[in-house]
Short mmCIF file of N, CA and C in Angstrom, two decimals:
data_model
loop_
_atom_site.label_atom_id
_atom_site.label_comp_id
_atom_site.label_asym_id
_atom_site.label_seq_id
_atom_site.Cartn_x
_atom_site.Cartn_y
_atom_site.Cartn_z
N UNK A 1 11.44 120.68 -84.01
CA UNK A 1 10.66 121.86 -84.38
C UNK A 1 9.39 121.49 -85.11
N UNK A 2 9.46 120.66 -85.80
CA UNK A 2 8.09 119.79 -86.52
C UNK A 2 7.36 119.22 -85.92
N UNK A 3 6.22 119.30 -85.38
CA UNK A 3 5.87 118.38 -84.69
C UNK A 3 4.76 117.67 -85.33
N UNK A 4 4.86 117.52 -86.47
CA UNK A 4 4.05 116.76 -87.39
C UNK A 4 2.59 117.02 -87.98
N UNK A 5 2.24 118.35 -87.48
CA UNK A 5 0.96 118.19 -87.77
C UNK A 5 0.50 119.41 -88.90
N UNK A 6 -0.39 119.62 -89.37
CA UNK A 6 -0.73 120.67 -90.38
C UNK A 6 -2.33 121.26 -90.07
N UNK A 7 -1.81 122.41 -89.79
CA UNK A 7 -3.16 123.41 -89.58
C UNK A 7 -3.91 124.27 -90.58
N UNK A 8 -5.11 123.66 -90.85
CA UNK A 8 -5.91 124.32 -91.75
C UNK A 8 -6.67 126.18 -91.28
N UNK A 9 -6.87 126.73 -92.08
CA UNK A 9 -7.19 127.90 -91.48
C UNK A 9 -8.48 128.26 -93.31
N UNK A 10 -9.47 128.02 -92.46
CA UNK A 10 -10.40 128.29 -93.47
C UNK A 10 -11.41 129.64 -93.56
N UNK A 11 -11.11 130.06 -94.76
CA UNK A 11 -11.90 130.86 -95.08
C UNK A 11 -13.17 131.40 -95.63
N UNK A 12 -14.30 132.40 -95.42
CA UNK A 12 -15.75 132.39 -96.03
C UNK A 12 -14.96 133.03 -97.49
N UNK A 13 -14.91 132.54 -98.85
CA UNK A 13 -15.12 133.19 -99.98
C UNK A 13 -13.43 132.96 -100.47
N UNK A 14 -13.54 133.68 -101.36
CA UNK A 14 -12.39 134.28 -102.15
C UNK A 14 -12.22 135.69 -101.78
N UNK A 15 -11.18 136.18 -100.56
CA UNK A 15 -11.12 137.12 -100.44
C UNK A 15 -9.56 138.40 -100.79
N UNK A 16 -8.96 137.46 -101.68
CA UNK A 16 -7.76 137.61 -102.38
C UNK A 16 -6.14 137.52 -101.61
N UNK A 17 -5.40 137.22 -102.00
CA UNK A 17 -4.33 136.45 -102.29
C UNK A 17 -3.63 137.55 -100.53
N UNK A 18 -3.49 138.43 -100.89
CA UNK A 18 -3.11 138.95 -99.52
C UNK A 18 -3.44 138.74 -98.16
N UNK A 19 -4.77 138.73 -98.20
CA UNK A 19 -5.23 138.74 -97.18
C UNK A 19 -5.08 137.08 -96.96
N UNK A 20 -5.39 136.75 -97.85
CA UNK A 20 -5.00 134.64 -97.30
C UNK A 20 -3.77 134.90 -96.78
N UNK A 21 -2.69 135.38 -97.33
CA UNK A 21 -1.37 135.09 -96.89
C UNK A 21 -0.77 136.06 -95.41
N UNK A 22 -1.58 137.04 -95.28
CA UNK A 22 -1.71 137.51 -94.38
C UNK A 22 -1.90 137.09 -92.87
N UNK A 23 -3.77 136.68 -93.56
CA UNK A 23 -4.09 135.49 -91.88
C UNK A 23 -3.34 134.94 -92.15
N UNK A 24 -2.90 133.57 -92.82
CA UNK A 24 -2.24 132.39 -92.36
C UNK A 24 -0.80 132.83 -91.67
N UNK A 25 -0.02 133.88 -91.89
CA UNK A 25 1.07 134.49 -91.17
C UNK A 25 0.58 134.73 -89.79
N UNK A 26 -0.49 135.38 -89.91
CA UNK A 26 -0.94 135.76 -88.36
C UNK A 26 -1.40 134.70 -87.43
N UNK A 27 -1.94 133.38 -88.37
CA UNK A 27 -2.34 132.55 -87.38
C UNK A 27 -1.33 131.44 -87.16
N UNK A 28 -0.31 131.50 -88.10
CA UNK A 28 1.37 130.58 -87.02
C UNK A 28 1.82 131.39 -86.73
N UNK A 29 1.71 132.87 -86.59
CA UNK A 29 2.42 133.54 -85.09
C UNK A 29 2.10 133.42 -84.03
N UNK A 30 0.73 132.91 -84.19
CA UNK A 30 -0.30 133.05 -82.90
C UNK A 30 0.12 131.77 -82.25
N UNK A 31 0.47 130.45 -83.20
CA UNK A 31 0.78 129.50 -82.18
C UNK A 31 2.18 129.06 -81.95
N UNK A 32 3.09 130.68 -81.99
CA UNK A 32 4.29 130.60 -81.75
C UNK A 32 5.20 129.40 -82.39
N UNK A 33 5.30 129.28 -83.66
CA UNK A 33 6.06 128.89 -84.29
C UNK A 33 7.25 129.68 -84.90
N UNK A 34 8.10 128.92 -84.97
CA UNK A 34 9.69 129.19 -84.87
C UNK A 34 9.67 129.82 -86.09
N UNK A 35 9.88 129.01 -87.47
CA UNK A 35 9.96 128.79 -88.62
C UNK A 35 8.60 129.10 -89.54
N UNK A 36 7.99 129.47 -90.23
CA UNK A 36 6.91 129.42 -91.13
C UNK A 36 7.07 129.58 -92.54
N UNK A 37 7.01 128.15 -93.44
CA UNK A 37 6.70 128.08 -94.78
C UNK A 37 5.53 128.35 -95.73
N UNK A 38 5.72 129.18 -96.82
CA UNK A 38 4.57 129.76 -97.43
C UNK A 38 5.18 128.54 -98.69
N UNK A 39 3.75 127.86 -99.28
CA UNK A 39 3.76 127.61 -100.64
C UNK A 39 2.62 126.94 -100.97
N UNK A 40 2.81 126.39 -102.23
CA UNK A 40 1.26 126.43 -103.39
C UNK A 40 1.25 125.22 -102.83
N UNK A 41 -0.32 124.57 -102.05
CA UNK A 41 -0.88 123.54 -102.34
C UNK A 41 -1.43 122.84 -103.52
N UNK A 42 -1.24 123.21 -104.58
CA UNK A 42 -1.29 122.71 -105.79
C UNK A 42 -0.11 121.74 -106.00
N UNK A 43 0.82 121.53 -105.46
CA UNK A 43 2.34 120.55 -105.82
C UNK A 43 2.84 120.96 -106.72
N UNK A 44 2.44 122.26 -106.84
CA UNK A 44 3.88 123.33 -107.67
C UNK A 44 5.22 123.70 -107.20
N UNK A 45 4.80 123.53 -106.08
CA UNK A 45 6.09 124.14 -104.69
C UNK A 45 6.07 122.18 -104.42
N UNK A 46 7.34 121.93 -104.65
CA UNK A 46 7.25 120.15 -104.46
C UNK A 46 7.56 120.29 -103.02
N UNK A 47 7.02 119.35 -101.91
CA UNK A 47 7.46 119.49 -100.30
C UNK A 47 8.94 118.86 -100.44
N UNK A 48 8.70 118.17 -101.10
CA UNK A 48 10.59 117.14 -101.02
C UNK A 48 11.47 118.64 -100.65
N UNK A 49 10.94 119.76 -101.43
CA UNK A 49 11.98 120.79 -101.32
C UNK A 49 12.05 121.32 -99.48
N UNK A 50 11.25 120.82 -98.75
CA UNK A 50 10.82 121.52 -97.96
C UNK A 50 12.60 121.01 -96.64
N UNK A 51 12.92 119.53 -96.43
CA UNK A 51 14.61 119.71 -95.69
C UNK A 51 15.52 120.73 -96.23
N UNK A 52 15.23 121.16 -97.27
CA UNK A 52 16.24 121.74 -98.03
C UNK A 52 15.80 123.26 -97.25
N UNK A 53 14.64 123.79 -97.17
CA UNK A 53 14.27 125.05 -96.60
C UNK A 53 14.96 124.93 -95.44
N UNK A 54 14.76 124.06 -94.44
CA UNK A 54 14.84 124.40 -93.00
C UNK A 54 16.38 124.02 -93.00
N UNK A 55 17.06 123.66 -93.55
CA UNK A 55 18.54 123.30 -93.37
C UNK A 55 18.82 124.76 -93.89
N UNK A 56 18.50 125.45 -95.03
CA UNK A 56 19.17 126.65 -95.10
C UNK A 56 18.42 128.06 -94.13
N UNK A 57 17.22 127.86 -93.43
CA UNK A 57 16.77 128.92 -93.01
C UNK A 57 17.71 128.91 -91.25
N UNK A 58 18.46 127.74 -90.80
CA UNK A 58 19.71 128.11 -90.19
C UNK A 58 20.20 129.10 -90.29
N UNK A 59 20.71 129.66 -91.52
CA UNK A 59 21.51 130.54 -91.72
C UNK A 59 21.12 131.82 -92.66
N UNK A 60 19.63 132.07 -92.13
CA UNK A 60 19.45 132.95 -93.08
C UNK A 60 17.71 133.59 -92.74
N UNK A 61 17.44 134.14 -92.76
CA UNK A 61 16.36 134.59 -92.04
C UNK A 61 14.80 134.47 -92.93
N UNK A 62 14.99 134.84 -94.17
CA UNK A 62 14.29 134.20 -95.13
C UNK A 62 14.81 133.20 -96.43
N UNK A 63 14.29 132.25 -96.64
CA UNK A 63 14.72 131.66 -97.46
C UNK A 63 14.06 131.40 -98.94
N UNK A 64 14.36 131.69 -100.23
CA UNK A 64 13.15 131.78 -100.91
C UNK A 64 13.71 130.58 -101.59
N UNK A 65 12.81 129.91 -101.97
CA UNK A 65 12.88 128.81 -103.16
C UNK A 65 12.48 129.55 -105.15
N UNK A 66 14.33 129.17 -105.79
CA UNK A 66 14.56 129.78 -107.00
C UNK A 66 14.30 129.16 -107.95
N UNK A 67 13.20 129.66 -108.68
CA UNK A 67 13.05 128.83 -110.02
C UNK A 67 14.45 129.21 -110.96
N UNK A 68 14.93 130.16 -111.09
CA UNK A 68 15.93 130.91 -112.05
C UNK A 68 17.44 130.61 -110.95
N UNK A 69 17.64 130.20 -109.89
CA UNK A 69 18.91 130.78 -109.36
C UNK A 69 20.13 129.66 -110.21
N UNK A 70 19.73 128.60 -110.69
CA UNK A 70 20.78 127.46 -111.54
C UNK A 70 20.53 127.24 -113.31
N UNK A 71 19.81 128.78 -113.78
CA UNK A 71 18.95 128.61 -114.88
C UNK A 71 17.71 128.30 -114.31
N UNK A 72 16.98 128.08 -115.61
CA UNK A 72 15.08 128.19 -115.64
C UNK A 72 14.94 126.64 -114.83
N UNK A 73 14.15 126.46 -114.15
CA UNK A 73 13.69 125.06 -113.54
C UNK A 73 12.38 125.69 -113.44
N UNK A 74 11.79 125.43 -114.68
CA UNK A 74 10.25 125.59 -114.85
C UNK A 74 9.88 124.33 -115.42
N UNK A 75 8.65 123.83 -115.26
CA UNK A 75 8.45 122.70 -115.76
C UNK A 75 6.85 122.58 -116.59
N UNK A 76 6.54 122.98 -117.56
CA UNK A 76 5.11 122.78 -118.14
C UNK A 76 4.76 124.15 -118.07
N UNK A 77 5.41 125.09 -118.39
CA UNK A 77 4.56 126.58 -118.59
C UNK A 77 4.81 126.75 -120.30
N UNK A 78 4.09 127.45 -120.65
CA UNK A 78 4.14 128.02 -121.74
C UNK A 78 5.44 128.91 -122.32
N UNK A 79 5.54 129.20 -123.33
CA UNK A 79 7.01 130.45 -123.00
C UNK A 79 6.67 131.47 -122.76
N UNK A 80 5.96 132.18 -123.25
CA UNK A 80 4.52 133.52 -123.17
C UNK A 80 4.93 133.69 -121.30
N UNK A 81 4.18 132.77 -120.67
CA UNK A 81 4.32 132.44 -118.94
C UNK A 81 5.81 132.68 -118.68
N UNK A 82 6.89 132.05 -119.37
CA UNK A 82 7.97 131.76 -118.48
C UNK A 82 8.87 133.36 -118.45
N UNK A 83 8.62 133.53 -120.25
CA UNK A 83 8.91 135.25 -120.67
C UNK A 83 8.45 136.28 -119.35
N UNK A 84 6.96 136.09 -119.45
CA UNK A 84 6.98 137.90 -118.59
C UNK A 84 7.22 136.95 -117.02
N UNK A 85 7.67 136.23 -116.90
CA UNK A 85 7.86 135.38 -115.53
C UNK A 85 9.52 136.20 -115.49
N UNK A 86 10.48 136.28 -116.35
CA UNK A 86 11.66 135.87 -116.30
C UNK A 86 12.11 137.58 -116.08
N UNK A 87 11.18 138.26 -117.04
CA UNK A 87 11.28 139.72 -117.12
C UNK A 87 10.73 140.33 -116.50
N UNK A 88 9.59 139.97 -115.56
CA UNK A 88 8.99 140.37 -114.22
C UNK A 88 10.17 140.36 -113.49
N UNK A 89 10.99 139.72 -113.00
CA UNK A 89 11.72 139.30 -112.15
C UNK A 89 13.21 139.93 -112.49
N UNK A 90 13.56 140.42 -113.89
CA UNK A 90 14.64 141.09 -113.87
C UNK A 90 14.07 142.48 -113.63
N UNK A 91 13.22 143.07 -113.85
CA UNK A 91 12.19 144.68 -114.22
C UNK A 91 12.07 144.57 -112.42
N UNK A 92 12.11 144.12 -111.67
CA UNK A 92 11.96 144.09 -109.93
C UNK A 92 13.27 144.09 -109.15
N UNK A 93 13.96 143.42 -109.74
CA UNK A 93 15.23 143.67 -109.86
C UNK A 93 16.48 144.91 -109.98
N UNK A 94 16.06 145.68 -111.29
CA UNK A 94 16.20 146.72 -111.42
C UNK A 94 16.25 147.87 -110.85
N UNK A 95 14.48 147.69 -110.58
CA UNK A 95 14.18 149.12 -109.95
C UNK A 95 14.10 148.96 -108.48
N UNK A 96 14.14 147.78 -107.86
CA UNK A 96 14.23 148.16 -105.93
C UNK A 96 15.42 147.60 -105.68
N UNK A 97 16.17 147.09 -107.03
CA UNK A 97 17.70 146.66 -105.96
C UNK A 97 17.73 145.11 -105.61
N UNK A 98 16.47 144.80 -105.17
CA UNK A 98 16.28 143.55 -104.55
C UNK A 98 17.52 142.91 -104.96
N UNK A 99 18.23 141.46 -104.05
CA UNK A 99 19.49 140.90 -104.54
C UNK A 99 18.41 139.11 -104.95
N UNK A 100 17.36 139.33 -105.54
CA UNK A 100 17.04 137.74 -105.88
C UNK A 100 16.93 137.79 -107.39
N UNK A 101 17.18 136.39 -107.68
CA UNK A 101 17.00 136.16 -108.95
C UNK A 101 15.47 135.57 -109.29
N UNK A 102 14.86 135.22 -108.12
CA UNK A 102 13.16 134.87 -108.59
C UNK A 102 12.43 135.88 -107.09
N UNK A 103 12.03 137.05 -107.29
CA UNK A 103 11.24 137.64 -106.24
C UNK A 103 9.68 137.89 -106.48
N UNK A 104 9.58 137.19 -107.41
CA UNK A 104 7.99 136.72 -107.13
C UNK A 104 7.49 135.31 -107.25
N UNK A 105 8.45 134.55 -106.66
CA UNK A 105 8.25 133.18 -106.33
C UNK A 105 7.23 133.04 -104.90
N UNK A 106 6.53 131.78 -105.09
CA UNK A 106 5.98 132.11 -103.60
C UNK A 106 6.26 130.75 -102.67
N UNK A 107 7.22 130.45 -102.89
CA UNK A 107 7.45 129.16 -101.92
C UNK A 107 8.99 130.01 -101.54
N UNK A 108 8.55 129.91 -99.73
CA UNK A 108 9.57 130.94 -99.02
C UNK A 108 9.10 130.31 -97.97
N UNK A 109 10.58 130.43 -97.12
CA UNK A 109 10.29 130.32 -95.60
C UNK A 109 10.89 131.68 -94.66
N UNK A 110 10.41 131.97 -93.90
CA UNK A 110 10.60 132.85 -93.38
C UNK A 110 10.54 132.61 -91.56
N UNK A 111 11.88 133.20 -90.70
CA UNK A 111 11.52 133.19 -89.16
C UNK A 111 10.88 133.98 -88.95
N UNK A 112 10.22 133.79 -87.43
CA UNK A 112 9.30 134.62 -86.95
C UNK A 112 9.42 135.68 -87.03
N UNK A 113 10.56 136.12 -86.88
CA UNK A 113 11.32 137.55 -86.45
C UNK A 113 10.75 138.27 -87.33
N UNK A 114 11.24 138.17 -88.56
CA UNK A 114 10.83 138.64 -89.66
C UNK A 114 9.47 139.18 -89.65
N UNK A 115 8.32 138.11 -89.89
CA UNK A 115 7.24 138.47 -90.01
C UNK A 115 6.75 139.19 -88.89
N UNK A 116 6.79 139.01 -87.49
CA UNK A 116 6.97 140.06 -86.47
C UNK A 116 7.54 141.78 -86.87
N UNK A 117 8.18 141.82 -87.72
CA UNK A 117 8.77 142.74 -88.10
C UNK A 117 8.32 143.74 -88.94
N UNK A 118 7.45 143.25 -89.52
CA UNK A 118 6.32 143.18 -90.94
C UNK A 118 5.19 143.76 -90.66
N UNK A 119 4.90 145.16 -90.65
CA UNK A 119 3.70 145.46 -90.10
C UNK A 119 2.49 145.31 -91.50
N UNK A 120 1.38 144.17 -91.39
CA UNK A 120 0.83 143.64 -92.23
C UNK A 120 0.04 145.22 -92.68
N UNK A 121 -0.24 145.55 -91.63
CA UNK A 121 -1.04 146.72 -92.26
C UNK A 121 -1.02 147.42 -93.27
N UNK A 122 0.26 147.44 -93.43
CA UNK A 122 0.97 148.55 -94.43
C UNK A 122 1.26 147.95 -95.39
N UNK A 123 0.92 146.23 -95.82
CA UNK A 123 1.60 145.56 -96.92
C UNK A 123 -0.23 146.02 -98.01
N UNK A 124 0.31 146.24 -98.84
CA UNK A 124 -0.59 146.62 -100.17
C UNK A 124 -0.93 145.96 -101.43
N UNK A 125 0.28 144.77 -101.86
CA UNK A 125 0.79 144.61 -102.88
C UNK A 125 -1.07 143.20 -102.80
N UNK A 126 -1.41 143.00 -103.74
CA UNK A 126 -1.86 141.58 -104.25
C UNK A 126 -1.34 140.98 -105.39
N UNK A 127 -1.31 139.69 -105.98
CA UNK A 127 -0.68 139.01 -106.80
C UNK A 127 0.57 138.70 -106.87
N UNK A 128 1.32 138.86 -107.68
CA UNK A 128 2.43 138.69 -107.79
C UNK A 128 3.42 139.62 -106.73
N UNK A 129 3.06 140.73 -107.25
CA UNK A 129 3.71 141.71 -106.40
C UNK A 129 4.24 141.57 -104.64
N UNK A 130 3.17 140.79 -104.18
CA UNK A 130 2.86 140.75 -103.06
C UNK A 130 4.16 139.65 -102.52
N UNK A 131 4.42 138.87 -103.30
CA UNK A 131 6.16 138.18 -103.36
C UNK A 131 7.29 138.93 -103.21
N UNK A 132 7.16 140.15 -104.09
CA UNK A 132 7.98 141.55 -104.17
C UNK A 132 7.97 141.73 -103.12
N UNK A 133 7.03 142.36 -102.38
CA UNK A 133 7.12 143.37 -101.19
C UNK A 133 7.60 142.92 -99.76
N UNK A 134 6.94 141.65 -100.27
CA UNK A 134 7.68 140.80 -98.48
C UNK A 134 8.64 140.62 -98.73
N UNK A 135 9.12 140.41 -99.61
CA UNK A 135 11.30 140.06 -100.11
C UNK A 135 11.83 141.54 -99.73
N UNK A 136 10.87 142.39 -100.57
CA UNK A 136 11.69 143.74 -99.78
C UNK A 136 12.02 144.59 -98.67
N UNK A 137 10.03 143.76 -98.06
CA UNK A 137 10.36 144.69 -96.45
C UNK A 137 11.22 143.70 -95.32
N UNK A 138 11.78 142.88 -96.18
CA UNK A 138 12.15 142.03 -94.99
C UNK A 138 14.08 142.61 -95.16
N UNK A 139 14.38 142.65 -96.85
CA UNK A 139 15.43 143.02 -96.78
C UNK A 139 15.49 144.84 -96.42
N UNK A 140 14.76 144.93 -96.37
CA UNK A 140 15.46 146.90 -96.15
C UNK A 140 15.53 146.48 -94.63
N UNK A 141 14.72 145.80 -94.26
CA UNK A 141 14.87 145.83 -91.99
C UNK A 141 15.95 145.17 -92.10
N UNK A 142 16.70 144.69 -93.03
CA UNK A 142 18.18 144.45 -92.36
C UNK A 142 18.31 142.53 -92.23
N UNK A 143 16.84 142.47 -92.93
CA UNK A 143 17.32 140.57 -92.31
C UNK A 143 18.18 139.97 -93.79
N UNK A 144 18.57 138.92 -93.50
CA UNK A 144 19.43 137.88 -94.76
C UNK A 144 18.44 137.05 -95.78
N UNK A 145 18.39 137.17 -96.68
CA UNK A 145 18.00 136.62 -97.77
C UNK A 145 18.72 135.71 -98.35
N UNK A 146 18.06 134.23 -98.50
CA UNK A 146 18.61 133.04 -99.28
C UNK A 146 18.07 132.75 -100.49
N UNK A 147 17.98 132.32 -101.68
CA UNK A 147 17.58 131.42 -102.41
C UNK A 147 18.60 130.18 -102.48
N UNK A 148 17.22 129.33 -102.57
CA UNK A 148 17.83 127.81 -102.78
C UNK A 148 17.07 127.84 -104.27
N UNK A 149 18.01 126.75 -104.90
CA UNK A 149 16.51 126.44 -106.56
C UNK A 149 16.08 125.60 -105.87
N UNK A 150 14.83 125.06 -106.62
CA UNK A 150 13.64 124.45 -107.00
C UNK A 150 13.62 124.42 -108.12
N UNK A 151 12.75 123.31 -108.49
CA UNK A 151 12.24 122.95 -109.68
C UNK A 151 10.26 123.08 -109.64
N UNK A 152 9.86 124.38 -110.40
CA UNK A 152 8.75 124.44 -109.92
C UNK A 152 7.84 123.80 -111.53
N UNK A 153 6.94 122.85 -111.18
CA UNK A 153 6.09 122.42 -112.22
C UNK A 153 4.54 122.84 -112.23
N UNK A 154 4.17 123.70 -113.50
CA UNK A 154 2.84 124.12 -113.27
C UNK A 154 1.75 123.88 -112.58
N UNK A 155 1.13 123.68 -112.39
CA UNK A 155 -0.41 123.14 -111.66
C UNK A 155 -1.04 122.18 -112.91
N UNK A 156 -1.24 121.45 -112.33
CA UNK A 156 -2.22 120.26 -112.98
C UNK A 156 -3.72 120.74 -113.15
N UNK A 157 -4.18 120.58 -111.83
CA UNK A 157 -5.39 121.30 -111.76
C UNK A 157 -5.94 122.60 -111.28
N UNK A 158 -7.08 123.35 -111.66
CA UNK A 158 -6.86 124.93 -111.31
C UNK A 158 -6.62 126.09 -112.38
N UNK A 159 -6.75 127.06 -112.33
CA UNK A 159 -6.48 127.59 -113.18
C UNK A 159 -5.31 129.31 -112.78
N UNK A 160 -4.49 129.86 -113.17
CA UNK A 160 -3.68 130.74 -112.87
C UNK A 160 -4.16 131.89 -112.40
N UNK A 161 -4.29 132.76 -111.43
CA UNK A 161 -4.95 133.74 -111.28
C UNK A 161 -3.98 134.99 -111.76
N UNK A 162 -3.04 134.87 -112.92
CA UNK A 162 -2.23 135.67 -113.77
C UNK A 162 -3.10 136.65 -114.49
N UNK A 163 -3.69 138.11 -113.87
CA UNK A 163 -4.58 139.02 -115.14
C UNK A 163 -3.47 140.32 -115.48
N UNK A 164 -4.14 140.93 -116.41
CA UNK A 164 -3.60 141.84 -116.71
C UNK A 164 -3.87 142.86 -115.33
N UNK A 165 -4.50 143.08 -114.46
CA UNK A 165 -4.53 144.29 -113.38
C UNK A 165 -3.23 143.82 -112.49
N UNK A 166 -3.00 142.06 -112.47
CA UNK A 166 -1.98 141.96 -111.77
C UNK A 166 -0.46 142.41 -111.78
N UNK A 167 -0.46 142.61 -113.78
CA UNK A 167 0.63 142.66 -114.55
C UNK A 167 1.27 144.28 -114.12
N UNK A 168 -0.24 144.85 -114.34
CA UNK A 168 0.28 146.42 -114.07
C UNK A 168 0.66 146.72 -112.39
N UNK A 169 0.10 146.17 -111.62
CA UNK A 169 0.23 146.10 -109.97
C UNK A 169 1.60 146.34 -109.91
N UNK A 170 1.87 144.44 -110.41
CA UNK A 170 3.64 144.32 -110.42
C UNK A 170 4.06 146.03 -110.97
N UNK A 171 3.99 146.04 -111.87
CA UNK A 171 4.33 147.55 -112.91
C UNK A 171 5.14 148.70 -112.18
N UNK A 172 3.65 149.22 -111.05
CA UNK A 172 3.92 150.56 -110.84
C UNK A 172 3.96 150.49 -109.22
N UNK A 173 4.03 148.77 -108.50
CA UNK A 173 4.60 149.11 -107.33
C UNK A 173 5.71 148.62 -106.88
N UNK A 174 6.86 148.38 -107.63
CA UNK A 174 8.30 148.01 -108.06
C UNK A 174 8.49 149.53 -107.56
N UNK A 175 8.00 150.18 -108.29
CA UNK A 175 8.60 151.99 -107.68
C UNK A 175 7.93 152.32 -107.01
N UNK A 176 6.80 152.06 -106.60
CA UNK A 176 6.08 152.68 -105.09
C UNK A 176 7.22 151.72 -104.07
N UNK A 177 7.53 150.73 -103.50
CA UNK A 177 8.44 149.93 -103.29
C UNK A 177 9.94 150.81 -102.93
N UNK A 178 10.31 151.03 -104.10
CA UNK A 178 11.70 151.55 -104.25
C UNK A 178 11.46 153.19 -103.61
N UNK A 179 10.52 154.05 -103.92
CA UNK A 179 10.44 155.20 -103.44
C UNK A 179 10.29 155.01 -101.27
N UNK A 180 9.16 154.05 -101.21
CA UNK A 180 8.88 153.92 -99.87
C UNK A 180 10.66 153.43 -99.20
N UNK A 181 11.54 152.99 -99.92
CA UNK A 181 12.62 152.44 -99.56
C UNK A 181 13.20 153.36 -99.07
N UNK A 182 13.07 154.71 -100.12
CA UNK A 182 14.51 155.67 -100.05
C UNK A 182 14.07 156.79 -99.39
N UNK A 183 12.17 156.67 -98.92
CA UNK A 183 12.25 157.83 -97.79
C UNK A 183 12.10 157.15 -96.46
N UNK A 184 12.29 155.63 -96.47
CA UNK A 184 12.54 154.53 -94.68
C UNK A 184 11.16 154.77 -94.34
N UNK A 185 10.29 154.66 -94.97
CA UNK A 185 8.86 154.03 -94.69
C UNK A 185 8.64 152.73 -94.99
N UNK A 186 9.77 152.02 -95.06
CA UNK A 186 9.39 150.16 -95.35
C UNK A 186 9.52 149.59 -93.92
#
């Protein structure tokens, strides 16, 4: 299924976090790939983790990589960071049900099916959130959700694109989320 090679897909600007993750979904559908892994080129998302993805996405339709699923495997964040990291993630939890213990992680693999499934149009979320929403529209259509842990270590270089507009995003579309759930518009 690997056939060794890695496709760049470049963009004019900074045109925010969705829409990157968006095209790059759209452009390994386009060259009919089986399997497709999302994660940080920064070596926050370590690749070593990456046999470990495709051995469990066998059996499971998305697979997310867990900073929290064996305890914290954070490595060089602040506590401030790891806090609203830990309580983001129970507060998402809560209110859509979701069954993960890290759903705004962004090292995930996901089959085609899935993202086929996924009408991008309708995805809204940027930042963090935007982890949320694909964990959710993938579980309300009925597919299987994995976490494996990881051990995720900050970024070296770069800086966090963590703001407060992101904080509130997360906030108030946990229940836009959960409402779109319970009238089957996901």
């Amino acid at each position: 299924r690997y056939a060794g090679r890695v496709h760049v897909l470049h963009r004019a600007g900074k045109l925010g976090l969705r829409t990157a993750y968006l095209e790059g979904f759209a452009s390994a559908l386009e060259m009919e790939t089986d399997v497709i892994v999302q994660m940080d080129a920064d070596f926050s998302h370590d690749p070593a983790f990456l046999p470990r993805f495709l051995e469990a996405i066998e059996h499971a339709d998305v697979v997310l990589g867990s900073r929290y699923a064996t305890g914290v495997n954070v490595i060089n964040w602040p506590i401030s960071r790891l806090l609203l990291s830990l309580g983001a993630n129970l507060y998402a939890r809560g209110v859509t049900g979701l069954p993960l213990t890290d759903s705004t992680g962004g090292f995930k693999c996901f089959r085609r099916e899935v993202l086929e499934a996924i009408d991008f149009s309708k995805v809204k979320s940027n930042g963090y959130a935007f982890q949320i929403e694909m964990s959710f529209r993938a579980w309300k259509k009925g597919f299987r959700l994995k976490e494996i842990p990881i051990i995720f270590h900050d970024r070296v270089e770069g800086q966090s694109k963590m703001s407060k507009r992101i904080v509130r995003e997360a906030i108030w579309m946990v229940w836009w989320l959960r409402l779109q759930g319970l009238l089957g518009r996901i």
